[in-house]
Amino acid sequence: MFIMIIDWKKIASERYDEIKSLISGLKDSKIKLVVILVWNNPSSLRYIRQKEKWASYVWIGFELIHLDENVSENELFSIIERENKNSETTWILVQIPLPKHIDEKKVINLINPLKDVDWFTQINQWKVLIWDSTWLLPCTPAWVMDMLKYQKIDLVWKVVTVIWKSNIVWKPLTMLLINSSATVISCNSKTKDLSKFTKMSDIVILAAWKPWLLTLEMINNDTIVIDVWFTVVDWKIYGDANYNEIESNWNMITPVPWGVWLLTVVNLMNNVYKSYLLQNN
Ligand code: GUN
């Protein structure tokens, strides 16, 4: 059996250098990404440190607004409104998930759609739904699609299961897969017998934040597994797929944490560049 672990470090560094040279060609040197983090979730902190590191590598200004997890909704709203108006803030990113007392949808939709580098606001998601490819795409779904393209995986006739429903990965990704003529199965926390669907799939894409949800007996030998995120539990990193168990069995899997997620940050920087062009056209 052909075993392939998709290692993206080299591709990521090439992409960063490409974006760096595009950004260095821009006239405006005062472009800045403002990231708002509302709590000390260790996974979110890791994500943000990567964003900060790579923003500075490609010469994008970066500011972290780190708020206490007890911050009120109103306080957060007023910070977003302030940054919407701030002419020195080119893009705003509110790190998801937010604590339960805060309405995530309301927060996201308060961001000025032109400064919404994640492409999460309703107006921007609608553009994904109607498939206007000239606009940006949310970073993670865009990268999953890029990755399939890099591996020359044609989605026509393929059965793809996407596990878990979230606005930031599942919905836009499902749209992108449908647009590529894949047959898409959408599973969620209420799905009875998840393995029934994963077993019939050519590709399983996980974005569930559930450590080791997918095990070896739930898939076939040739299933392609794309594990999108990771969870930190007791300072250890876990993917949604049991990587230890499957590494020597599955034929293609993205490693965690250096797989999809690493490249999601590349696409974030790419969106920064593309949204600069949209804002300045
Ligand atoms: N949480 C996990 N991934 C992301 C992302 O790409 N953007 C934001 N805002 N939050 C996230």
mmCIF file of C-alpha atoms and ligand atoms in Angstrom:
data_model
loop_
_atom_site.group_PDB
_atom_site.id
_atom_site.type_symbol
_atom_site.label_atom_id
_atom_site.label_comp_id
_atom_site.label_asym_id
_atom_site.label_seq_id
_atom_site.Cartn_x
_atom_site.Cartn_y
_atom_site.Cartn_z
ATOM 1 C CA MET A 1 0.000 0.000 0.000
ATOM 2 C CA PHE A 2 1.157 3.492 -0.831
ATOM 3 C CA ILE A 3 1.469 5.551 2.337
ATOM 4 C CA MET A 4 1.835 9.246 2.127
ATOM 5 C CA ILE A 5 1.976 11.756 4.908
ATOM 6 C CA ILE A 6 1.327 15.190 3.581
ATOM 7 C CA ASP A 7 4.062 17.453 4.910
ATOM 8 C CA TRP A 8 3.502 21.045 4.043
ATOM 9 C CA LYS A 9 6.465 22.828 5.615
ATOM 10 C CA LYS A 10 8.316 23.292 2.325
ATOM 11 C CA ILE A 11 5.239 24.399 0.412
ATOM 12 C CA ALA A 12 4.329 26.776 3.230
ATOM 13 C CA SER A 13 7.724 28.442 3.221
ATOM 14 C CA GLU A 14 7.596 28.892 -0.571
ATOM 15 C CA ARG A 15 4.142 30.431 -0.320
ATOM 16 C CA TYR A 16 5.252 32.793 2.454
ATOM 17 C CA ASP A 17 8.154 34.010 0.327
ATOM 18 C CA GLU A 18 5.812 34.603 -2.615
ATOM 19 C CA ILE A 19 3.415 36.625 -0.433
ATOM 20 C CA LYS A 20 6.307 38.514 1.127
ATOM 21 C CA SER A 21 7.502 39.681 -2.249
ATOM 22 C CA LEU A 22 3.934 40.696 -3.275
ATOM 23 C CA ILE A 23 3.491 42.669 -0.068
ATOM 24 C CA SER A 24 6.888 44.301 -0.362
ATOM 25 C CA GLY A 25 5.703 45.622 -3.734
ATOM 26 C CA LEU A 26 2.760 47.505 -2.181
ATOM 27 C CA LYS A 27 2.983 51.275 -1.868
ATOM 28 C CA ASP A 28 1.383 51.471 1.566
ATOM 29 C CA SER A 29 3.769 50.421 4.292
ATOM 30 C CA LYS A 30 1.285 50.990 7.110
ATOM 31 C CA ILE A 31 -0.921 47.951 6.634
ATOM 32 C CA LYS A 32 -1.904 46.320 9.893
ATOM 33 C CA LEU A 33 -3.774 43.235 11.061
ATOM 34 C CA VAL A 34 -5.533 43.594 14.418
ATOM 35 C CA VAL A 35 -6.299 40.324 16.200
ATOM 36 C CA ILE A 36 -8.762 40.283 19.086
ATOM 37 C CA LEU A 37 -8.454 37.395 21.529
ATOM 38 C CA VAL A 38 -10.962 37.077 24.313
ATOM 39 C CA TRP A 39 -9.518 34.433 26.579
ATOM 40 C CA ASN A 40 -6.529 32.305 27.370
ATOM 41 C CA ASN A 41 -7.578 29.193 25.520
ATOM 42 C CA PRO A 42 -4.179 27.482 24.938
ATOM 43 C CA SER A 43 -5.101 26.351 21.402
ATOM 44 C CA SER A 44 -6.101 29.906 20.447
ATOM 45 C CA LEU A 45 -2.901 31.312 21.898
ATOM 46 C CA ARG A 46 -0.854 28.940 19.768
ATOM 47 C CA TYR A 47 -2.831 29.865 16.662
ATOM 48 C CA ILE A 48 -2.281 33.546 17.333
ATOM 49 C CA ARG A 49 1.447 33.235 17.972
ATOM 50 C CA GLN A 50 1.775 31.652 14.546
ATOM 51 C CA LYS A 51 -0.260 34.444 12.968
ATOM 52 C CA GLU A 52 1.948 37.036 14.632
ATOM 53 C CA LYS A 53 5.153 35.289 13.588
ATOM 54 C CA TRP A 54 4.146 34.983 9.955
ATOM 55 C CA ALA A 55 2.612 38.449 9.726
ATOM 56 C CA SER A 56 5.941 39.942 10.746
ATOM 57 C CA TYR A 57 7.778 37.618 8.341
ATOM 58 C CA VAL A 58 5.780 38.952 5.394
ATOM 59 C CA TRP A 59 6.035 42.553 6.694
ATOM 60 C CA ILE A 60 2.485 43.007 7.859
ATOM 61 C CA GLY A 61 1.939 45.088 11.002
ATOM 62 C CA PHE A 62 0.315 43.069 13.796
ATOM 63 C CA GLU A 63 -1.464 44.110 16.955
ATOM 64 C CA LEU A 64 -2.973 41.743 19.491
ATOM 65 C CA ILE A 65 -5.811 43.049 21.629
ATOM 66 C CA HIS A 66 -5.990 40.465 24.410
ATOM 67 C CA LEU A 67 -9.142 40.789 26.518
ATOM 68 C CA ASP A 68 -10.093 39.121 29.746
ATOM 69 C CA GLU A 69 -12.522 36.211 29.300
ATOM 70 C CA ASN A 70 -15.069 38.077 31.442
ATOM 71 C CA VAL A 71 -15.171 41.035 29.078
ATOM 72 C CA SER A 72 -18.762 42.142 28.420
ATOM 73 C CA GLU A 73 -20.340 41.894 24.985
ATOM 74 C CA ASN A 74 -20.777 45.648 24.894
ATOM 75 C CA GLU A 75 -17.135 46.284 25.631
ATOM 76 C CA LEU A 76 -16.130 43.930 22.827
ATOM 77 C CA PHE A 77 -18.630 45.562 20.458
ATOM 78 C CA SER A 78 -17.206 48.998 21.153
ATOM 79 C CA ILE A 79 -13.639 47.783 20.526
ATOM 80 C CA ILE A 80 -14.688 46.370 17.152
ATOM 81 C CA GLU A 81 -16.495 49.581 16.282
ATOM 82 C CA ARG A 82 -13.404 51.574 17.248
ATOM 83 C CA GLU A 83 -11.187 49.400 15.030
ATOM 84 C CA ASN A 84 -13.712 49.575 12.161
ATOM 85 C CA LYS A 85 -13.235 53.336 12.200
ATOM 86 C CA ASN A 86 -9.503 53.290 12.834
ATOM 87 C CA SER A 87 -7.851 54.167 9.526
ATOM 88 C CA GLU A 88 -4.607 52.506 10.657
ATOM 89 C CA THR A 89 -6.346 49.141 11.093
ATOM 90 C CA THR A 90 -6.518 47.485 7.710
ATOM 91 C CA TRP A 91 -7.945 44.118 8.833
ATOM 92 C CA ILE A 92 -9.699 42.781 11.914
ATOM 93 C CA LEU A 93 -9.709 39.165 13.052
ATOM 94 C CA VAL A 94 -11.636 38.011 16.127
ATOM 95 C CA GLN A 95 -10.259 34.664 17.222
ATOM 96 C CA ILE A 96 -12.937 31.974 17.456
ATOM 97 C CA PRO A 97 -14.163 30.349 19.709
ATOM 98 C CA LEU A 98 -15.425 33.041 22.044
ATOM 99 C CA PRO A 99 -16.572 32.450 25.638
ATOM 100 C CA LYS A 100 -20.203 31.312 25.916
ATOM 101 C CA HIS A 101 -21.606 34.589 27.247
ATOM 102 C CA ILE A 102 -20.670 36.320 23.995
ATOM 103 C CA ASP A 103 -22.768 36.016 20.862
ATOM 104 C CA GLU A 104 -20.237 34.942 18.236
ATOM 105 C CA LYS A 105 -22.466 35.746 15.263
ATOM 106 C CA LYS A 106 -23.173 39.272 16.470
ATOM 107 C CA VAL A 107 -19.487 39.899 17.061
ATOM 108 C CA ILE A 108 -18.422 38.658 13.646
ATOM 109 C CA ASN A 109 -21.094 40.594 11.818
ATOM 110 C CA LEU A 110 -20.047 43.808 13.453
ATOM 111 C CA ILE A 111 -16.746 43.701 11.604
ATOM 112 C CA ASN A 112 -16.635 45.923 8.549
ATOM 113 C CA PRO A 113 -16.868 43.348 5.690
ATOM 114 C CA LEU A 114 -13.963 45.063 3.906
ATOM 115 C CA LYS A 115 -11.763 44.562 6.982
ATOM 116 C CA ASP A 116 -12.980 40.989 7.522
ATOM 117 C CA VAL A 117 -9.838 39.111 6.537
ATOM 118 C CA ASP A 118 -11.290 35.768 7.715
ATOM 119 C CA TRP A 119 -14.219 36.270 5.335
ATOM 120 C CA PHE A 120 -16.624 35.254 8.141
ATOM 121 C CA THR A 121 -19.216 38.052 8.053
ATOM 122 C CA GLN A 122 -22.630 37.167 6.641
ATOM 123 C CA ILE A 123 -22.137 39.434 3.631
ATOM 124 C CA ASN A 124 -18.839 37.770 2.794
ATOM 125 C CA GLN A 125 -20.123 34.234 3.402
ATOM 126 C CA TRP A 126 -22.964 34.975 1.025
ATOM 127 C CA LYS A 127 -20.368 35.727 -1.641
ATOM 128 C CA VAL A 128 -18.978 32.235 -1.119
ATOM 129 C CA LEU A 129 -22.480 30.777 -1.379
ATOM 130 C CA ILE A 130 -23.146 32.378 -4.740
ATOM 131 C CA TRP A 131 -19.627 31.470 -5.825
ATOM 132 C CA ASP A 132 -18.007 34.673 -6.827
ATOM 133 C CA SER A 133 -14.425 33.520 -7.183
ATOM 134 C CA THR A 134 -13.077 37.043 -7.524
ATOM 135 C CA TRP A 135 -13.640 37.584 -3.776
ATOM 136 C CA LEU A 136 -11.647 36.180 -0.893
ATOM 137 C CA LEU A 137 -12.326 32.787 0.632
ATOM 138 C CA PRO A 138 -12.264 31.827 4.304
ATOM 139 C CA CYS A 139 -8.686 30.681 4.913
ATOM 140 C CA THR A 140 -9.139 27.133 6.138
ATOM 141 C CA PRO A 141 -11.651 25.938 3.530
ATOM 142 C CA ALA A 142 -9.593 27.645 0.822
ATOM 143 C CA TRP A 143 -6.541 25.770 1.930
ATOM 144 C CA VAL A 144 -8.276 22.385 2.068
ATOM 145 C CA MET A 145 -9.264 22.964 -1.549
ATOM 146 C CA ASP A 146 -5.726 24.066 -2.495
ATOM 147 C CA MET A 147 -4.341 20.963 -0.850
ATOM 148 C CA LEU A 148 -6.594 18.656 -2.841
ATOM 149 C CA LYS A 149 -5.501 20.489 -5.971
ATOM 150 C CA TYR A 150 -1.796 20.176 -5.045
ATOM 151 C CA GLN A 151 -2.284 16.442 -4.665
ATOM 152 C CA LYS A 152 -4.072 16.362 -8.027
ATOM 153 C CA ILE A 153 -7.172 14.851 -6.452
ATOM 154 C CA ASP A 154 -10.098 15.252 -8.809
ATOM 155 C CA LEU A 155 -13.273 15.628 -6.781
ATOM 156 C CA VAL A 156 -15.685 14.527 -9.495
ATOM 157 C CA TRP A 157 -17.224 11.175 -8.415
ATOM 158 C CA LYS A 158 -15.544 11.381 -5.004
ATOM 159 C CA VAL A 159 -17.588 10.947 -1.838
ATOM 160 C CA VAL A 160 -16.438 13.432 0.780
ATOM 161 C CA THR A 161 -17.590 13.458 4.400
ATOM 162 C CA VAL A 162 -17.162 16.704 6.266
ATOM 163 C CA ILE A 163 -17.365 16.263 10.014
ATOM 164 C CA TRP A 164 -18.825 18.930 12.122
ATOM 165 C CA LYS A 165 -20.857 21.961 11.483
ATOM 166 C CA SER A 166 -19.268 25.288 12.044
ATOM 167 C CA ASN A 167 -19.760 28.491 10.158
ATOM 168 C CA ILE A 168 -16.081 29.028 9.618
ATOM 169 C CA VAL A 169 -15.103 25.701 8.064
ATOM 170 C CA TRP A 170 -18.014 23.416 7.417
ATOM 171 C CA LYS A 171 -20.423 25.667 5.533
ATOM 172 C CA PRO A 172 -17.982 27.380 3.157
ATOM 173 C CA LEU A 173 -16.041 24.162 2.633
ATOM 174 C CA THR A 174 -19.222 22.263 1.803
ATOM 175 C CA MET A 175 -20.067 24.934 -0.784
ATOM 176 C CA LEU A 176 -16.596 24.762 -2.318
ATOM 177 C CA LEU A 177 -16.739 20.949 -2.515
ATOM 178 C CA ILE A 178 -20.191 21.033 -4.114
ATOM 179 C CA ASN A 179 -18.916 23.564 -6.635
ATOM 180 C CA SER A 180 -16.191 21.068 -7.524
ATOM 181 C CA SER A 181 -18.819 18.369 -8.209
ATOM 182 C CA ALA A 182 -17.991 16.201 -5.192
ATOM 183 C CA THR A 183 -20.726 14.169 -3.514
ATOM 184 C CA VAL A 184 -20.778 15.643 -0.033
ATOM 185 C CA ILE A 185 -21.958 14.025 3.212
ATOM 186 C CA SER A 186 -22.291 16.378 6.114
ATOM 187 C CA CYS A 187 -22.059 14.892 9.616
ATOM 188 C CA ASN A 188 -22.514 16.546 12.984
ATOM 189 C CA SER A 189 -22.735 15.732 16.683
ATOM 190 C CA LYS A 190 -26.219 14.221 16.228
ATOM 191 C CA THR A 191 -25.171 11.870 13.416
ATOM 192 C CA LYS A 192 -25.981 8.273 14.289
ATOM 193 C CA ASP A 193 -23.141 5.869 13.537
ATOM 194 C CA LEU A 194 -20.531 8.199 12.113
ATOM 195 C CA SER A 195 -18.480 5.286 10.815
ATOM 196 C CA LYS A 196 -21.278 4.270 8.416
ATOM 197 C CA PHE A 197 -20.556 7.486 6.499
ATOM 198 C CA THR A 198 -16.794 7.612 6.914
ATOM 199 C CA LYS A 199 -16.550 4.044 5.612
ATOM 200 C CA MET A 200 -18.280 4.956 2.370
ATOM 201 C CA SER A 201 -16.094 8.011 1.815
ATOM 202 C CA ASP A 202 -13.050 8.574 -0.370
ATOM 203 C CA ILE A 203 -12.123 11.633 1.671
ATOM 204 C CA VAL A 204 -12.899 12.484 5.297
ATOM 205 C CA ILE A 205 -12.400 16.071 6.427
ATOM 206 C CA LEU A 206 -12.447 16.721 10.175
ATOM 207 C CA ALA A 207 -12.892 20.049 11.897
ATOM 208 C CA ALA A 208 -14.548 18.954 15.098
ATOM 209 C CA TRP A 209 -12.134 19.885 17.885
ATOM 210 C CA LYS A 210 -12.697 16.389 19.299
ATOM 211 C CA PRO A 211 -9.395 14.674 20.101
ATOM 212 C CA TRP A 212 -9.004 11.378 18.262
ATOM 213 C CA LEU A 213 -12.602 11.234 17.098
ATOM 214 C CA LEU A 214 -11.701 9.275 13.972
ATOM 215 C CA THR A 215 -10.101 5.884 14.497
ATOM 216 C CA LEU A 216 -8.623 3.303 12.199
ATOM 217 C CA GLU A 217 -11.646 1.025 12.083
ATOM 218 C CA MET A 218 -13.861 3.890 10.888
ATOM 219 C CA ILE A 219 -12.200 4.197 7.466
ATOM 220 C CA ASN A 220 -10.839 2.166 4.569
ATOM 221 C CA ASN A 221 -7.209 1.617 3.591
ATOM 222 C CA ASP A 222 -7.300 4.196 0.860
ATOM 223 C CA THR A 223 -9.309 6.910 2.583
ATOM 224 C CA ILE A 224 -7.726 10.344 2.435
ATOM 225 C CA VAL A 225 -7.929 12.017 5.831
ATOM 226 C CA ILE A 226 -7.698 15.762 6.184
ATOM 227 C CA ASP A 227 -7.466 16.763 9.817
ATOM 228 C CA VAL A 228 -8.033 20.467 10.018
ATOM 229 C CA TRP A 229 -7.506 21.603 13.573
ATOM 230 C CA PHE A 230 -5.919 20.551 16.787
ATOM 231 C CA THR A 231 -6.878 20.660 20.419
ATOM 232 C CA VAL A 232 -4.499 21.164 23.309
ATOM 233 C CA VAL A 233 -5.324 18.984 26.333
ATOM 234 C CA ASP A 234 -2.951 19.131 29.319
ATOM 235 C CA TRP A 235 -0.382 20.847 27.055
ATOM 236 C CA LYS A 236 -0.453 17.945 24.593
ATOM 237 C CA ILE A 237 -1.597 18.423 21.010
ATOM 238 C CA TYR A 238 -4.310 16.157 19.611
ATOM 239 C CA GLY A 239 -5.814 16.046 16.142
ATOM 240 C CA ASP A 240 -9.367 14.931 15.442
ATOM 241 C CA ALA A 241 -7.927 11.777 13.890
ATOM 242 C CA ASN A 242 -5.926 9.292 15.925
ATOM 243 C CA TYR A 243 -2.687 10.014 14.136
ATOM 244 C CA ASN A 244 -0.555 7.503 16.089
ATOM 245 C CA GLU A 245 -2.877 4.684 15.201
ATOM 246 C CA ILE A 246 -3.311 5.505 11.557
ATOM 247 C CA GLU A 247 0.067 6.857 10.484
ATOM 248 C CA SER A 248 1.250 3.486 9.287
ATOM 249 C CA ASN A 249 -2.065 2.436 7.810
ATOM 250 C CA TRP A 250 -3.795 5.187 5.901
ATOM 251 C CA ASN A 251 -2.641 6.127 2.520
ATOM 252 C CA MET A 252 -2.841 9.859 2.848
ATOM 253 C CA ILE A 253 -3.199 11.983 5.928
ATOM 254 C CA THR A 254 -2.363 15.505 6.927
ATOM 255 C CA PRO A 255 -0.244 15.614 10.062
ATOM 256 C CA VAL A 256 -1.303 17.605 13.106
ATOM 257 C CA PRO A 257 -0.323 20.295 13.957
ATOM 258 C CA TRP A 258 1.897 20.914 10.920
ATOM 259 C CA GLY A 259 -0.664 20.095 8.248
ATOM 260 C CA VAL A 260 -3.679 22.067 7.210
ATOM 261 C CA TRP A 261 -3.436 24.525 10.008
ATOM 262 C CA LEU A 262 0.041 25.681 9.072
ATOM 263 C CA LEU A 263 -1.227 26.503 5.631
ATOM 264 C CA THR A 264 -4.347 28.181 6.911
ATOM 265 C CA VAL A 265 -2.071 30.917 8.195
ATOM 266 C CA VAL A 266 -0.492 31.158 4.727
ATOM 267 C CA ASN A 267 -3.934 31.733 3.286
ATOM 268 C CA LEU A 268 -4.643 34.331 5.945
ATOM 269 C CA MET A 269 -1.603 36.295 4.770
ATOM 270 C CA ASN A 270 -2.704 35.766 1.194
ATOM 271 C CA ASN A 271 -6.154 37.164 2.088
ATOM 272 C CA VAL A 272 -4.450 40.156 3.658
ATOM 273 C CA TYR A 273 -2.780 40.856 0.341
ATOM 274 C CA LYS A 274 -5.917 40.249 -1.736
ATOM 275 C CA SER A 275 -8.085 42.346 0.555
ATOM 276 C CA TYR A 276 -5.550 45.181 0.298
ATOM 277 C CA LEU A 277 -6.097 45.084 -3.454
ATOM 278 C CA LEU A 278 -9.900 45.041 -3.006
ATOM 279 C CA GLN A 279 -9.766 47.974 -0.582
ATOM 280 C CA ASN A 280 -7.504 50.011 -2.836
ATOM 281 C CA ASN A 281 -9.118 49.426 -6.206
HETATM 282 N N1 GUN B 1 -10.163 29.802 15.090
HETATM 283 C C1 GUN B 1 -9.619 28.759 14.449
HETATM 284 N N2 GUN B 1 -9.261 29.093 13.194
HETATM 285 C C2 GUN B 1 -9.600 30.383 13.044
HETATM 286 C C3 GUN B 1 -9.463 31.295 11.976
HETATM 287 O O1 GUN B 1 -8.982 30.985 10.876
HETATM 288 N N3 GUN B 1 -9.918 32.555 12.221
HETATM 289 C C4 GUN B 1 -10.463 32.934 13.410
HETATM 290 N N4 GUN B 1 -10.887 34.185 13.559
HETATM 291 N N5 GUN B 1 -10.600 32.095 14.428
HETATM 292 C C5 GUN B 1 -10.170 30.843 14.248
#
